[in-house]
Short mmCIF file of C-alpha atoms in Angstrom, two decimals:
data_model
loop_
_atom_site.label_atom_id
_atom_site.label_comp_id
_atom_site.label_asym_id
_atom_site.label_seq_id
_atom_site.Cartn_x
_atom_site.Cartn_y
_atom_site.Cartn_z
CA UNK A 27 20.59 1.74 -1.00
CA UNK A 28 18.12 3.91 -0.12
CA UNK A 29 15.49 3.61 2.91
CA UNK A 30 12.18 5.35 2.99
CA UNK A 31 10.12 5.44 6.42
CA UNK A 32 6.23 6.47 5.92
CA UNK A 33 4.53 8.02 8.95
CA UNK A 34 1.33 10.11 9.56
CA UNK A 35 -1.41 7.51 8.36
CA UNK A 36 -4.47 7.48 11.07
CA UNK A 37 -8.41 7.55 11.23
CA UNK A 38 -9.85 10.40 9.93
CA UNK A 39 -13.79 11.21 9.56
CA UNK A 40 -14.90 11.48 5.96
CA UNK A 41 -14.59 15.09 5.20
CA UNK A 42 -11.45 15.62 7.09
CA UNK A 43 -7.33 15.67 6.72
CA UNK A 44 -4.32 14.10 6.94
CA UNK A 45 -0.75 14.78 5.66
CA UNK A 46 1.19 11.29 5.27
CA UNK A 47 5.23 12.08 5.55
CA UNK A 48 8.04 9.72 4.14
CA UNK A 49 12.04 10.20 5.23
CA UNK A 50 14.20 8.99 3.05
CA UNK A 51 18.07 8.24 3.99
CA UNK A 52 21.03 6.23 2.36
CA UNK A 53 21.55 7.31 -1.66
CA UNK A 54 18.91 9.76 -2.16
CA UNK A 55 21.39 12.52 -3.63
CA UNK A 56 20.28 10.71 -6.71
CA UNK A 57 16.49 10.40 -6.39
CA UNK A 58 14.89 11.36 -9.77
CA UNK A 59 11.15 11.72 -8.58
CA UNK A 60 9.25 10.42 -5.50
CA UNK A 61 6.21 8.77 -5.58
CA UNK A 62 2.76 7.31 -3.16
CA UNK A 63 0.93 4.34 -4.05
CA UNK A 64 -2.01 2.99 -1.97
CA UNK A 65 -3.47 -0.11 -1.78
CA UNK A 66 -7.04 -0.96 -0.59
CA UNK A 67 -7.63 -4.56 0.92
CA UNK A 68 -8.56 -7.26 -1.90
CA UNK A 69 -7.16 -4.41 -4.72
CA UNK A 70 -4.18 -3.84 -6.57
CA UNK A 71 -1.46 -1.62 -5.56
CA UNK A 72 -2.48 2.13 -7.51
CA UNK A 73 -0.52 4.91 -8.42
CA UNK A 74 -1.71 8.35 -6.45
CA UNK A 75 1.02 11.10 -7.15
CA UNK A 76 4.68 11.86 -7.63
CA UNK A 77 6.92 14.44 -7.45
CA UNK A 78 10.55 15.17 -9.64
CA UNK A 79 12.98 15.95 -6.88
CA UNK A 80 14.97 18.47 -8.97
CA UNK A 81 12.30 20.85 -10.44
CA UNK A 82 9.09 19.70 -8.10
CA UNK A 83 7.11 19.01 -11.13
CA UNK A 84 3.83 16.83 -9.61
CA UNK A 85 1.23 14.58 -11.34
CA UNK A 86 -1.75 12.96 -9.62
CA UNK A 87 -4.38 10.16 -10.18
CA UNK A 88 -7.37 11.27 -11.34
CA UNK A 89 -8.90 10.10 -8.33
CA UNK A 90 -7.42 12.76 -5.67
CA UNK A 91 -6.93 15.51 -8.35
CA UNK A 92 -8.03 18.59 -6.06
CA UNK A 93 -8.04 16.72 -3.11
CA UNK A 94 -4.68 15.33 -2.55
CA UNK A 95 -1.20 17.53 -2.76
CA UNK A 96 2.22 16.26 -3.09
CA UNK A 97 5.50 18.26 -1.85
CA UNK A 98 8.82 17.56 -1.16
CA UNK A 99 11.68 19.21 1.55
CA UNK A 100 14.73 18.64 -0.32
CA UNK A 101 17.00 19.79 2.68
CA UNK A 102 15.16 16.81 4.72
CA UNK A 103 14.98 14.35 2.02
CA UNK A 104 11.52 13.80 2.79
CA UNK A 105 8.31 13.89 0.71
CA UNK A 106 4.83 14.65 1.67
CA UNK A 107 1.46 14.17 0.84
CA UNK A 108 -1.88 16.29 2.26
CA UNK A 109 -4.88 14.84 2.02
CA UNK A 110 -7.92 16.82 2.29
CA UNK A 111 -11.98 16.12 2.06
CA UNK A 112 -11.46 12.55 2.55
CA UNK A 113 -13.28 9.86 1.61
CA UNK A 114 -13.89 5.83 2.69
CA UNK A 115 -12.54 4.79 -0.60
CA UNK A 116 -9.99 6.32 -0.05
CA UNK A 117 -8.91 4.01 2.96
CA UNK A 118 -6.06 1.99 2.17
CA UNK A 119 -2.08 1.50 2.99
CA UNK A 120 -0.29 4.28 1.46
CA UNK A 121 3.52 3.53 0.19
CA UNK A 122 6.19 5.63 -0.72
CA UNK A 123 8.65 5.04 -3.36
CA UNK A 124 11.84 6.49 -4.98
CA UNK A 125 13.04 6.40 -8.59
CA UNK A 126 16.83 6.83 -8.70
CA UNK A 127 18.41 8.46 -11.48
CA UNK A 128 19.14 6.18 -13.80
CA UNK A 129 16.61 4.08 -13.31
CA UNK A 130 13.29 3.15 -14.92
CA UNK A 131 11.59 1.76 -12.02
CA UNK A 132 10.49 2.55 -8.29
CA UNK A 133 13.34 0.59 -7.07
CA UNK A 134 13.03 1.65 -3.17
CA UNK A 135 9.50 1.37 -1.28
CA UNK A 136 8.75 1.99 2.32
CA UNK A 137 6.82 -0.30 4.80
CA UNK A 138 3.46 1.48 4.63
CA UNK A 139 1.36 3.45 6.42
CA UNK A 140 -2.40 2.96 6.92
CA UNK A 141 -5.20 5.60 6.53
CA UNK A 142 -8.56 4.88 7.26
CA UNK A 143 -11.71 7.15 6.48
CA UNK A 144 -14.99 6.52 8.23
CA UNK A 145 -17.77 7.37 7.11
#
């Protein structure tokens, strides 16, 4: 099965950057799109962006639309995510995920990375 490792997460002033990375490694020849999720403490996990791994076609949350940018490396397996004019709500543990193809679900998820914005 596949195994995704996030890394980059930090503290960050509100206003500033960050690019979160995640590796994947084991079956991802047959990833069908990429995804982050965050979740902030006492709130549910939420959807921020994904990513097709074929064509690169992206789709973001309303919340980071112009903000946040979502990319892949195909060659490295590995998906990334800049974050830019950051903000405290934006504080939470970000998680990457994989869709195989095939599948209708996120079936793989990584162990999390945590980004914190102060204000």
């Amino acid at each position: 099965q596949v195994h995704l490792v996030e890394s980059g997460g930090g503290l960050v002033q509100a206003g500033g950057s960050l690019r979160l990375s995640c590796a994947a490694s084991g079956r991802s020849f047959s990833t069908n799109a990429m995804a982050w999720f965050r979740q902030a403490p006492g709130k549910e996990r939420g959807f921020v962006a994904v990513i097709t791994w074929s064509i690169g076609s992206t789709y973001y949350a309303d919340s980071v639309k112009g903000r946040f940018t979502i990319s892949r490396d195909n060659a490295k397996d590995t998906v990334y995510l800049q974050m830019n004019s950051l903000k405290p709500e934006d504080t939470a543990v970000y998680y990457c995920a994989s869709q195989p193809r095939g599948s209708a679900n996120y079936d793989y998820w990584g162990q999390g990375t945590q980004v914190t914005v102060s204000s």
